[in-house]
Structure formats: structure tokens, C-alpha cells
mmCIF file of C-alpha atoms and ligand atoms in Angstrom:
data_model
loop_
_atom_site.group_PDB
_atom_site.id
_atom_site.type_symbol
_atom_site.label_atom_id
_atom_site.label_comp_id
_atom_site.label_asym_id
_atom_site.label_seq_id
_atom_site.Cartn_x
_atom_site.Cartn_y
_atom_site.Cartn_z
ATOM 1 C CA MET D 1 11.634 4.136 4.240
ATOM 2 C CA GLY D 2 11.054 7.747 3.168
ATOM 3 C CA GLN D 3 9.415 9.892 1.135
ATOM 4 C CA LEU D 4 9.028 12.062 -1.848
ATOM 5 C CA VAL D 5 9.381 16.086 -2.214
ATOM 6 C CA ASP D 6 9.151 17.526 -5.234
ATOM 7 C CA GLY D 7 9.722 14.197 -6.841
ATOM 8 C CA VAL D 8 13.252 13.966 -5.077
ATOM 9 C CA TRP D 9 13.318 10.547 -3.021
ATOM 10 C CA HIS D 10 14.616 11.425 1.079
ATOM 11 C CA ASP D 11 15.441 8.411 3.049
ATOM 12 C CA THR D 12 13.867 9.161 6.579
ATOM 13 C CA TRP D 13 11.952 7.715 9.011
ATOM 14 C CA TYR D 14 8.432 8.583 10.558
ATOM 15 C CA ASP D 15 8.989 11.857 12.225
ATOM 16 C CA THR D 16 7.521 11.313 16.151
ATOM 17 C CA LYS D 17 9.026 13.861 18.023
ATOM 18 C CA SER D 18 6.390 16.780 16.817
ATOM 19 C CA THR D 19 3.428 14.537 18.205
ATOM 20 C CA GLY D 20 4.988 13.458 21.631
ATOM 21 C CA GLY D 21 6.298 9.868 20.351
ATOM 22 C CA ALA D 22 2.734 9.181 18.791
ATOM 23 C CA PHE D 23 2.491 8.179 15.239
ATOM 24 C CA LYS D 24 0.143 9.785 13.149
ATOM 25 C CA ARG D 25 -0.642 8.340 9.946
ATOM 26 C CA SER D 26 -1.068 10.890 6.912
ATOM 27 C CA THR D 27 -4.010 10.861 4.617
ATOM 28 C CA SER D 28 -4.189 9.197 0.914
ATOM 29 C CA LYS D 29 -3.473 11.966 -1.834
ATOM 30 C CA PHE D 30 -5.157 10.225 -4.743
ATOM 31 C CA ARG D 31 -8.993 10.113 -4.450
ATOM 32 C CA ASN D 32 -10.449 9.111 -7.653
ATOM 33 C CA TRP D 33 -13.157 6.327 -8.100
ATOM 34 C CA ILE D 34 -13.840 3.841 -10.870
ATOM 35 C CA THR D 35 -17.320 3.809 -11.495
ATOM 36 C CA ALA D 36 -19.883 1.766 -14.048
ATOM 37 C CA ASP D 37 -20.318 4.617 -16.589
ATOM 38 C CA GLY D 38 -17.210 6.963 -15.722
ATOM 39 C CA ARG D 39 -19.131 9.628 -13.827
ATOM 40 C CA ALA D 40 -16.877 10.835 -10.843
ATOM 41 C CA GLY D 41 -17.111 9.298 -7.970
ATOM 42 C CA PRO D 42 -17.546 10.910 -4.157
ATOM 43 C CA SER D 43 -14.440 12.529 -4.366
ATOM 44 C CA GLY D 44 -11.864 13.148 -7.398
ATOM 45 C CA GLU D 45 -12.313 13.782 -10.961
ATOM 46 C CA GLY D 46 -14.764 11.441 -13.468
ATOM 47 C CA GLY D 47 -13.296 9.702 -16.475
ATOM 48 C CA PHE D 48 -12.746 6.434 -14.675
ATOM 49 C CA LYS D 49 -14.959 3.967 -16.112
ATOM 50 C CA ALA D 50 -15.052 0.477 -15.346
ATOM 51 C CA GLU D 51 -13.610 -1.817 -18.139
ATOM 52 C CA SER D 52 -11.670 -5.118 -18.504
ATOM 53 C CA GLY D 53 -7.960 -4.849 -18.127
ATOM 54 C CA ARG D 54 -7.564 -1.276 -17.819
ATOM 55 C CA TYR D 55 -6.541 -0.946 -14.395
ATOM 56 C CA HIS D 56 -3.940 -2.437 -12.411
ATOM 57 C CA LEU D 57 -3.258 -3.028 -8.825
ATOM 58 C CA TYR D 58 -0.128 -2.451 -6.737
ATOM 59 C CA ILE D 59 0.314 -4.081 -3.370
ATOM 60 C CA SER D 60 2.355 -5.647 -0.611
ATOM 61 C CA HIS D 61 1.494 -8.830 0.715
ATOM 62 C CA ALA D 62 2.493 -7.427 4.092
ATOM 63 C CA CYS D 63 0.437 -4.517 4.273
ATOM 64 C CA PRO D 64 -3.010 -4.891 5.883
ATOM 65 C CA TRP D 65 -4.561 -2.063 3.944
ATOM 66 C CA ALA D 66 -3.491 -3.124 0.649
ATOM 67 C CA HIS D 67 -4.582 -6.723 1.861
ATOM 68 C CA ARG D 68 -8.465 -5.454 1.744
ATOM 69 C CA THR D 69 -7.983 -4.781 -1.870
ATOM 70 C CA LEU D 70 -6.812 -8.063 -2.795
ATOM 71 C CA ILE D 71 -9.250 -9.832 -0.778
ATOM 72 C CA PHE D 72 -12.234 -7.363 -2.694
ATOM 73 C CA ARG D 73 -10.621 -8.342 -6.137
ATOM 74 C CA LYS D 74 -11.204 -12.016 -5.026
ATOM 75 C CA LEU D 75 -14.601 -11.854 -3.495
ATOM 76 C CA LYS D 76 -16.166 -9.645 -6.384
ATOM 77 C CA ALA D 77 -14.627 -12.246 -9.295
ATOM 78 C CA LEU D 78 -12.253 -9.390 -10.744
ATOM 79 C CA GLU D 79 -9.053 -11.329 -11.027
ATOM 80 C CA ASP D 80 -9.233 -11.848 -14.946
ATOM 81 C CA HIS D 81 -10.168 -7.957 -15.023
ATOM 82 C CA ILE D 82 -7.721 -6.282 -12.925
ATOM 83 C CA GLY D 83 -3.900 -7.224 -12.924
ATOM 84 C CA VAL D 84 -1.740 -7.309 -9.773
ATOM 85 C CA SER D 85 1.929 -6.452 -9.286
ATOM 86 C CA VAL D 86 3.281 -7.552 -5.765
ATOM 87 C CA VAL D 87 6.500 -5.583 -4.098
ATOM 88 C CA HIS D 88 9.317 -6.870 -2.279
ATOM 89 C CA PRO D 89 8.534 -7.606 1.379
ATOM 90 C CA ASP D 90 11.450 -5.530 2.599
ATOM 91 C CA MET D 91 10.861 -1.887 3.066
ATOM 92 C CA LEU D 92 14.024 -0.378 3.466
ATOM 93 C CA SER D 93 15.920 2.837 2.618
ATOM 94 C CA ASP D 94 14.394 2.868 -0.913
ATOM 95 C CA GLY D 95 10.830 2.463 0.129
ATOM 96 C CA TRP D 96 8.850 -0.321 -1.344
ATOM 97 C CA THR D 97 10.820 -1.919 -4.322
ATOM 98 C CA PHE D 98 9.839 -3.996 -7.250
ATOM 99 C CA SER D 99 12.946 -6.677 -6.700
ATOM 100 C CA THR D 100 12.102 -9.853 -7.477
ATOM 101 C CA ASP D 101 14.451 -11.417 -5.014
ATOM 102 C CA TYR D 102 12.068 -12.723 -2.912
ATOM 103 C CA ASP D 103 9.473 -15.817 -3.586
ATOM 104 C CA GLY D 104 5.970 -14.093 -4.565
ATOM 105 C CA ALA D 105 7.451 -10.726 -5.505
ATOM 106 C CA THR D 106 6.502 -10.285 -9.152
ATOM 107 C CA GLY D 107 8.356 -7.161 -10.116
ATOM 108 C CA ASP D 108 6.441 -4.359 -11.985
ATOM 109 C CA HIS D 109 4.047 -5.753 -14.345
ATOM 110 C CA LEU D 110 3.537 -2.697 -16.144
ATOM 111 C CA PHE D 111 6.493 -0.505 -16.431
ATOM 112 C CA GLY D 112 9.723 -2.782 -15.115
ATOM 113 C CA SER D 113 10.312 -0.064 -12.642
ATOM 114 C CA ASP D 114 12.783 -0.632 -9.456
ATOM 115 C CA PHE D 115 10.714 1.196 -6.963
ATOM 116 C CA LEU D 116 7.215 1.681 -6.305
ATOM 117 C CA ARG D 117 8.202 5.307 -5.849
ATOM 118 C CA ASP D 118 8.684 5.516 -10.041
ATOM 119 C CA ILE D 119 4.950 4.777 -10.009
ATOM 120 C CA TYR D 120 4.338 7.585 -8.385
ATOM 121 C CA ILE D 121 6.729 9.908 -10.070
ATOM 122 C CA ARG D 122 5.426 8.418 -13.318
ATOM 123 C CA ASN D 123 1.831 9.802 -12.129
ATOM 124 C CA ASP D 124 3.590 13.428 -11.150
ATOM 125 C CA PRO D 125 7.061 14.047 -11.911
ATOM 126 C CA LYS D 126 6.537 16.759 -8.886
ATOM 127 C CA VAL D 127 5.300 14.737 -6.417
ATOM 128 C CA SER D 128 5.718 14.864 -2.574
ATOM 129 C CA GLY D 129 4.401 12.729 0.136
ATOM 130 C CA ARG D 130 4.722 9.006 1.191
ATOM 131 C CA VAL D 131 4.887 6.338 -1.223
ATOM 132 C CA THR D 132 2.119 3.905 0.180
ATOM 133 C CA VAL D 133 0.468 0.440 -0.974
ATOM 134 C CA PRO D 134 -2.076 -0.021 -2.363
ATOM 135 C CA VAL D 135 -1.867 1.747 -5.313
ATOM 136 C CA LEU D 136 -4.674 1.474 -8.298
ATOM 137 C CA TRP D 137 -3.154 2.517 -11.724
ATOM 138 C CA ASP D 138 -4.935 3.622 -14.811
ATOM 139 C CA LYS D 139 -3.452 2.150 -17.957
ATOM 140 C CA ALA D 140 -5.637 4.172 -20.206
ATOM 141 C CA GLN D 141 -4.510 7.667 -18.738
ATOM 142 C CA ASP D 142 -1.281 6.666 -17.503
ATOM 143 C CA THR D 143 -2.269 7.841 -13.997
ATOM 144 C CA ILE D 144 -3.040 6.921 -10.368
ATOM 145 C CA VAL D 145 -6.742 6.472 -9.449
ATOM 146 C CA SER D 146 -6.824 6.161 -5.982
ATOM 147 C CA ASN D 147 -4.194 4.848 -3.145
ATOM 148 C CA GLU D 148 -6.835 4.707 -0.312
ATOM 149 C CA SER D 149 -7.911 1.197 0.323
ATOM 150 C CA SER D 150 -11.242 2.017 1.940
ATOM 151 C CA GLU D 151 -12.202 3.489 -1.273
ATOM 152 C CA ILE D 152 -10.857 0.977 -3.623
ATOM 153 C CA ILE D 153 -12.742 -1.866 -1.786
ATOM 154 C CA ARG D 154 -15.986 0.157 -2.113
ATOM 155 C CA MET D 155 -15.279 0.458 -5.802
ATOM 156 C CA PHE D 156 -14.682 -3.068 -6.379
ATOM 157 C CA ASN D 157 -17.745 -3.703 -4.712
ATOM 158 C CA THR D 158 -20.281 -2.392 -7.418
ATOM 159 C CA ALA D 159 -18.054 -0.941 -10.163
ATOM 160 C CA PHE D 160 -17.606 -3.709 -12.240
ATOM 161 C CA ASP D 161 -20.721 -5.921 -11.401
ATOM 162 C CA ALA D 162 -22.019 -5.514 -15.067
ATOM 163 C CA ILE D 163 -18.742 -6.934 -16.322
ATOM 164 C CA THR D 164 -18.390 -9.656 -14.165
ATOM 165 C CA GLY D 165 -22.350 -10.653 -13.738
ATOM 166 C CA ASN D 166 -20.958 -10.506 -9.544
ATOM 167 C CA THR D 167 -23.555 -8.944 -7.341
ATOM 168 C CA ASP D 168 -22.431 -9.916 -3.957
ATOM 169 C CA ASP D 169 -22.556 -6.853 -1.916
ATOM 170 C CA PHE D 170 -20.526 -6.196 1.059
ATOM 171 C CA TRP D 171 -22.060 -2.279 1.226
ATOM 172 C CA PRO D 172 -25.312 -2.541 1.463
ATOM 173 C CA GLU D 173 -27.516 0.458 1.319
ATOM 174 C CA SER D 174 -29.750 -0.540 4.722
ATOM 175 C CA LEU D 175 -26.423 -1.064 6.785
ATOM 176 C CA ARG D 176 -24.121 1.669 5.832
ATOM 177 C CA GLU D 177 -25.190 4.081 8.582
ATOM 178 C CA GLU D 178 -24.628 1.050 11.145
ATOM 179 C CA ILE D 179 -21.200 0.141 9.782
ATOM 180 C CA GLU D 180 -19.546 3.590 9.967
ATOM 181 C CA PRO D 181 -19.068 3.821 13.567
ATOM 182 C CA VAL D 182 -17.762 0.411 13.947
ATOM 183 C CA ASN D 183 -15.594 0.724 11.255
ATOM 184 C CA ALA D 184 -14.598 4.245 12.554
ATOM 185 C CA ARG D 185 -13.628 2.375 16.139
ATOM 186 C CA ILE D 186 -11.934 -0.676 14.413
ATOM 187 C CA TYR D 187 -9.903 1.490 11.992
ATOM 188 C CA ASP D 188 -8.498 4.088 14.845
ATOM 189 C CA THR D 189 -8.259 1.559 17.939
ATOM 190 C CA PHE D 190 -7.054 -1.630 15.740
ATOM 191 C CA ASN D 191 -6.461 -1.406 12.208
ATOM 192 C CA ASN D 192 -4.167 1.958 13.039
ATOM 193 C CA GLY D 193 -3.912 1.051 16.989
ATOM 194 C CA VAL D 194 -1.328 -1.818 16.722
ATOM 195 C CA TYR D 195 0.721 0.915 14.350
ATOM 196 C CA LYS D 196 -0.031 3.323 17.182
ATOM 197 C CA SER D 197 1.171 0.997 19.563
ATOM 198 C CA GLY D 198 4.446 -0.558 17.731
ATOM 199 C CA PHE D 199 5.679 2.786 16.229
ATOM 200 C CA ALA D 200 5.059 4.767 19.825
ATOM 201 C CA THR D 201 8.316 6.263 21.261
ATOM 202 C CA THR D 202 7.292 7.099 24.420
ATOM 203 C CA GLN D 203 5.656 5.048 27.003
ATOM 204 C CA GLU D 204 2.575 7.680 27.295
ATOM 205 C CA ALA D 205 1.901 7.474 23.427
ATOM 206 C CA TYR D 206 2.088 3.392 23.529
ATOM 207 C CA ASP D 207 -0.178 3.583 26.571
ATOM 208 C CA ALA D 208 -2.869 6.072 24.869
ATOM 209 C CA ALA D 209 -2.792 3.409 21.665
ATOM 210 C CA VAL D 210 -2.820 -0.239 23.468
ATOM 211 C CA HIS D 211 -5.536 0.283 26.087
ATOM 212 C CA PRO D 212 -7.720 1.141 23.699
ATOM 213 C CA LEU D 213 -6.705 -1.294 21.512
ATOM 214 C CA PHE D 214 -7.503 -4.105 24.195
ATOM 215 C CA GLU D 215 -10.814 -2.411 25.060
ATOM 216 C CA THR D 216 -11.445 -2.814 21.155
ATOM 217 C CA LEU D 217 -10.609 -6.476 21.311
ATOM 218 C CA ASP D 218 -12.877 -7.171 24.291
ATOM 219 C CA TRP D 219 -15.839 -5.514 22.687
ATOM 220 C CA LEU D 220 -15.729 -7.177 19.718
ATOM 221 C CA GLU D 221 -14.876 -10.495 21.238
ATOM 222 C CA GLU D 222 -18.440 -9.917 23.026
ATOM 223 C CA ARG D 223 -20.060 -8.714 19.761
ATOM 224 C CA LEU D 224 -19.294 -11.641 18.370
ATOM 225 C CA SER D 225 -20.369 -14.173 20.772
ATOM 226 C CA SER D 226 -23.932 -13.312 20.173
ATOM 227 C CA GLN D 227 -24.028 -12.936 16.353
ATOM 228 C CA ARG D 228 -21.862 -14.502 13.257
ATOM 229 C CA TYR D 229 -20.527 -11.522 12.030
ATOM 230 C CA LEU D 230 -19.979 -7.814 12.776
ATOM 231 C CA MET D 231 -23.494 -6.485 11.315
ATOM 232 C CA GLY D 232 -25.513 -9.704 12.314
ATOM 233 C CA ASP D 233 -25.942 -12.697 10.258
ATOM 234 C CA ARG D 234 -24.527 -10.861 7.047
ATOM 235 C CA ILE D 235 -20.902 -10.437 5.929
ATOM 236 C CA THR D 236 -20.209 -6.999 5.000
ATOM 237 C CA GLU D 237 -16.988 -4.602 4.374
ATOM 238 C CA ALA D 238 -16.278 -4.181 8.227
ATOM 239 C CA ASP D 239 -15.736 -7.853 8.536
ATOM 240 C CA TRP D 240 -13.137 -8.085 5.898
ATOM 241 C CA ARG D 241 -11.418 -4.977 7.303
ATOM 242 C CA LEU D 242 -11.320 -6.420 10.704
ATOM 243 C CA PHE D 243 -10.109 -9.676 9.223
ATOM 244 C CA THR D 244 -6.763 -8.190 7.785
ATOM 245 C CA THR D 245 -5.580 -7.094 10.853
ATOM 246 C CA LEU D 246 -6.711 -10.071 12.915
ATOM 247 C CA ILE D 247 -4.737 -12.482 10.491
ATOM 248 C CA ARG D 248 -1.408 -10.588 11.432
ATOM 249 C CA PHE D 249 -2.217 -10.037 15.089
ATOM 250 C CA ASP D 250 -0.594 -13.114 16.579
ATOM 251 C CA PRO D 251 2.147 -13.891 13.963
ATOM 252 C CA VAL D 252 3.293 -10.326 14.163
ATOM 253 C CA TYR D 253 1.490 -7.340 16.242
ATOM 254 C CA HIS D 254 1.295 -9.466 19.531
ATOM 255 C CA GLY D 255 5.270 -9.273 19.553
ATOM 256 C CA HIS D 256 6.884 -6.758 17.075
ATOM 257 C CA PHE D 257 4.125 -4.526 18.016
ATOM 258 C CA LYS D 258 4.041 -5.118 21.648
ATOM 259 C CA CYS D 259 0.471 -5.596 21.549
ATOM 260 C CA ASN D 260 0.404 -8.283 23.888
ATOM 261 C CA ARG D 261 -1.885 -8.431 26.758
ATOM 262 C CA SER D 262 -3.729 -11.301 25.167
ATOM 263 C CA ARG D 263 -3.547 -13.163 21.381
ATOM 264 C CA ILE D 264 -6.533 -13.580 19.068
ATOM 265 C CA VAL D 265 -6.221 -17.356 19.451
ATOM 266 C CA ASP D 266 -6.915 -16.728 23.426
ATOM 267 C CA LEU D 267 -10.357 -15.106 22.611
ATOM 268 C CA PRO D 268 -12.629 -17.818 21.659
ATOM 269 C CA ASN D 269 -15.089 -16.093 19.566
ATOM 270 C CA LEU D 270 -12.530 -13.777 17.500
ATOM 271 C CA TRP D 271 -10.313 -16.813 17.004
ATOM 272 C CA ALA D 272 -13.243 -18.895 15.417
ATOM 273 C CA TYR D 273 -14.539 -16.101 13.508
ATOM 274 C CA THR D 274 -11.084 -15.205 12.115
ATOM 275 C CA ARG D 275 -10.955 -18.870 11.017
ATOM 276 C CA GLU D 276 -14.149 -18.664 9.376
ATOM 277 C CA LEU D 277 -12.961 -15.700 7.220
ATOM 278 C CA TYR D 278 -9.869 -17.284 6.442
ATOM 279 C CA GLN D 279 -11.727 -20.238 5.164
ATOM 280 C CA TRP D 280 -14.168 -18.108 3.184
ATOM 281 C CA PRO D 281 -15.244 -19.766 -0.235
ATOM 282 C CA THR D 282 -14.683 -17.373 -3.075
ATOM 283 C CA PRO D 283 -16.269 -17.116 -6.397
ATOM 284 C CA ASP D 284 -13.381 -18.915 -8.351
ATOM 285 C CA GLY D 285 -13.669 -22.094 -6.215
ATOM 286 C CA GLY D 286 -10.556 -20.714 -4.045
ATOM 287 C CA ARG D 287 -10.418 -19.189 -0.624
ATOM 288 C CA VAL D 288 -9.948 -16.284 1.270
ATOM 289 C CA ALA D 289 -6.674 -18.065 2.495
ATOM 290 C CA ASP D 290 -5.394 -17.957 -0.901
ATOM 291 C CA THR D 291 -4.865 -13.822 -0.925
ATOM 292 C CA ILE D 292 -2.708 -14.508 2.441
ATOM 293 C CA ASN D 293 1.091 -14.690 2.162
ATOM 294 C CA LEU D 294 2.485 -15.628 5.681
ATOM 295 C CA GLU D 295 5.805 -15.513 4.594
ATOM 296 C CA HIS D 296 6.014 -12.021 3.196
ATOM 297 C CA ILE D 297 3.844 -10.850 6.560
ATOM 298 C CA ILE D 298 6.342 -11.957 8.621
ATOM 299 C CA ARG D 299 9.250 -11.151 6.843
ATOM 300 C CA HIS D 300 8.415 -7.494 6.220
ATOM 301 C CA TYR D 301 7.838 -6.087 9.307
ATOM 302 C CA HIS D 302 10.715 -8.137 11.264
ATOM 303 C CA TYR D 303 13.254 -6.910 8.446
ATOM 304 C CA SER D 304 11.824 -3.348 7.795
ATOM 305 C CA HIS D 305 11.719 -1.584 11.144
ATOM 306 C CA ASP D 306 15.140 -1.022 12.116
ATOM 307 C CA SER D 307 14.360 1.193 15.133
ATOM 308 C CA ILE D 308 12.081 -2.003 16.804
ATOM 309 C CA ASN D 309 14.119 -4.963 15.456
ATOM 310 C CA PRO D 310 17.584 -3.584 14.700
ATOM 311 C CA HIS D 311 18.825 -7.237 14.363
ATOM 312 C CA ARG D 312 16.359 -8.412 12.028
ATOM 313 C CA ILE D 313 15.711 -11.760 14.189
ATOM 314 C CA ILE D 314 12.595 -13.161 13.081
ATOM 315 C CA PRO D 315 11.280 -15.169 16.199
ATOM 316 C CA ILE D 316 9.488 -18.637 16.051
ATOM 317 C CA GLY D 317 5.752 -17.348 16.264
ATOM 318 C CA PRO D 318 2.894 -19.375 17.469
ATOM 319 C CA VAL D 319 2.078 -22.344 15.654
ATOM 320 C CA LEU D 320 -1.582 -21.816 14.422
ATOM 321 C CA ASP D 321 -4.403 -23.982 12.776
ATOM 322 C CA TYR D 322 -6.525 -21.639 10.632
ATOM 323 C CA ASP D 323 -7.659 -24.519 9.096
ATOM 324 C CA GLU D 324 -8.963 -26.257 12.044
ATOM 325 C CA PRO D 325 -13.078 -26.140 11.894
ATOM 326 C CA HIS D 326 -14.240 -22.860 12.969
ATOM 327 C CA GLY D 327 -17.890 -23.942 14.098
ATOM 328 C CA ARG D 328 -19.675 -21.024 13.680
ATOM 329 C CA ASP D 329 -22.352 -21.997 11.385
ATOM 330 C CA GLY D 330 -25.886 -21.230 12.753
ATOM 331 C CA ARG D 331 -24.778 -18.842 15.376
HETATM 332 N N1 GSH R 1 -4.628 4.896 3.975
HETATM 333 C C1 GSH R 1 -3.660 4.092 3.395
HETATM 334 C C2 GSH R 1 -2.548 3.421 4.101
HETATM 335 C C3 GSH R 1 -1.720 2.629 3.522
HETATM 336 C C4 GSH R 1 -0.621 2.416 4.169
HETATM 337 O O1 GSH R 1 0.056 3.329 5.005
HETATM 338 N N2 GSH R 1 0.582 1.467 3.648
HETATM 339 C C5 GSH R 1 1.915 1.258 4.176
HETATM 340 C C6 GSH R 1 2.021 -0.078 3.848
HETATM 341 S S1 GSH R 1 1.352 -1.291 5.612
HETATM 342 C C7 GSH R 1 2.486 1.933 3.200
HETATM 343 O O2 GSH R 1 2.763 1.550 2.241
HETATM 344 N N3 GSH R 1 3.678 2.723 4.199
HETATM 345 C C8 GSH R 1 4.787 3.249 3.424
HETATM 346 C C9 GSH R 1 5.217 4.424 4.215
HETATM 347 O O3 GSH R 1 4.407 5.008 4.935
HETATM 348 O O4 GSH R 1 6.008 5.015 3.575
HETATM 349 C C10 GSH R 1 -4.577 3.243 2.725
HETATM 350 O O5 GSH R 1 -5.553 2.565 3.703
HETATM 351 O O6 GSH R 1 -4.755 2.605 1.690
#
């Protein structure tokens, strides 16, 4: 694990000394948008028109942020239009690599690179910053479109509709205002909250993260007792953003990141909701479950965080049946 400084790789762990033991996530650098006609989106440059076969997604199966983009690619029938390369689950001194020495790690389909950082350097030989997944790549301009998952899923939600004919909308205009604060709370205390708990290097920083995390889980458990999805009876991006952390929670975050007040399986509404989203049917006749690689998830966290699990022992984990009927119809 490390980062690039002027195009040169430096192997360093997150600095929590300057922040009183707290993990601070850095903001994503590349913020262009693919749009239906190539006009500029809410940030970045224009010139990224939706076209079949033009864009490529680099992901890790372990990563909850990258997982969002893979889910949207499937929900929006984009699998034939946007290719995917999957990194190796271990993220060690070289950061994410394209080693294919693990089932499901595909290598770099575009350039045969060894490391994910090579993609960032190809985009800008003098680049500085973290080398993160997901990365959305434009083959036409040989450049990065975006490395911000929350924006990639919004592009996928509509930009390719005329190409795929799929008009399912997970960010409906009428709900946008209501979705925002729900996303914000879930991002800060849950999606990122598990990392803040797990990467904390002082008791104070851990306490400051883990209590709000479980307050949010209690709030969600209550909310999902009277409505089927976060926004009521319609599934939206807010649900999919929540889901990728829920699915990793019991196998990884509960133990590895010390988020152990309770498990998802102990919270009946959240557990049934997680199963419903796992079983969700997709336009290709598959299910959202097809986007999940639990082996990569479990392997990545336990192998890659030296300071948390130096001996790389993989715990046996709870046995969970995500295929058990969810029983949430008609709620
Ligand atoms: N804001 C980014 C965050 C992506 C992110 O932090 N990805 C992690 C994997 S879960 C990563 O690649 N970390 C490598 C690093 O920080 O060096 C997004 O949502 O797309």
C-alpha cells in the first residue's frame, strides 16, 4: 500500500498521526462525466460521450466502492458495453496489482499492466495521490474519466439509456432531495464508518467512529421495519450504496474492523433487506449476487492490513444463508 508522488511510487501506510489517530479518506481526483451527448457533466471536462465498447472499468471485488459500480453496470444492462478488469485481492507494498495468481483476478485487459498505478501513470506521468479502485477509463482519449464511485453510478444510471434501452432509474428526480441526507449519513457513519473504526489508531478515534456507526444501524433497522426500501416502496441508489457495506459486515467488518456490537444477522429487518438485495433479479436474467465475490472480500481485508492482522490469519466467519427467502414482499 502506498501512493504516487510526481509519478513515483512510495510505499507508505495511511498517516493517522497528524489526525489524532483518525482515518481521513482523501477525495477523488478524476471527476469527469460520461453523458449521452458528450456535454460536460456536473464536474470536470466534456468530451465523454456514451458509446458502446469505449469505456472500461477497473475494480476490486473486495472494495465496497468499486462494488457499487459493478452492481450498476449489471442493473443497467451495461455488461456488453463496458468491459471490466479485476485486480488481485491482496493490496500490499505495490498497492493493487494485476497478478492473475488468484481465481477471479483477470489482469489488465487493456494494457497488460502489472500494477493499477500504471493506469494512473499512463493518464498522467507526473500524477500524485492514492491509487484507488474503481477507475473508469476512456479508450478513445486514453484517459481516466472518473475514480469516484458515487458519480460513476449516476453516469451509469442514465447516460447509456439510448444504447441499452434500459430506462430503470435509481436516482429519480422526485426523490433526489430526500436521498441526499440519507446518503450523507450512511456514507459518513457506515460506508466510511467501518473504515474509521477499523483504521483508528487511538481509543478516542475508534469510539468516535463506532458509536455513530451503531446508532445508524439502529436507525436503519427501525426505518426498514415500516418500509421496504430506504426511500419507501421504490429501490434507489441509496439502497445499493448501503448494500455493499451490509454484505461485507458480518464476514469482515464485525471482526476485522472491530464493529462488533452486533451483526447484521442479529437485526431482523436489515438482515432480510440484505437478502432481498442480494437476490435482486437483473435484466440479464441473473441476480445482484453474481456481482459478489466473497472470497476476494474475505481474503483482501485479512491479508492486506498488516497493522490490523499481521499474521494474515483468516477467521472461520459466520455461516450465512443469503439465499434464505427474504419475506419482504408486500411490506
Ligand atoms: N472515493 C472513492 C474511494 C475509493 C477507495 O478508497 N477505494 C479503496 C479500496 S476499498 C482503495 O482503492 N484504496 C487504496 C488506497 O487508498 O491506497 C470512491 O468511492 O470511488
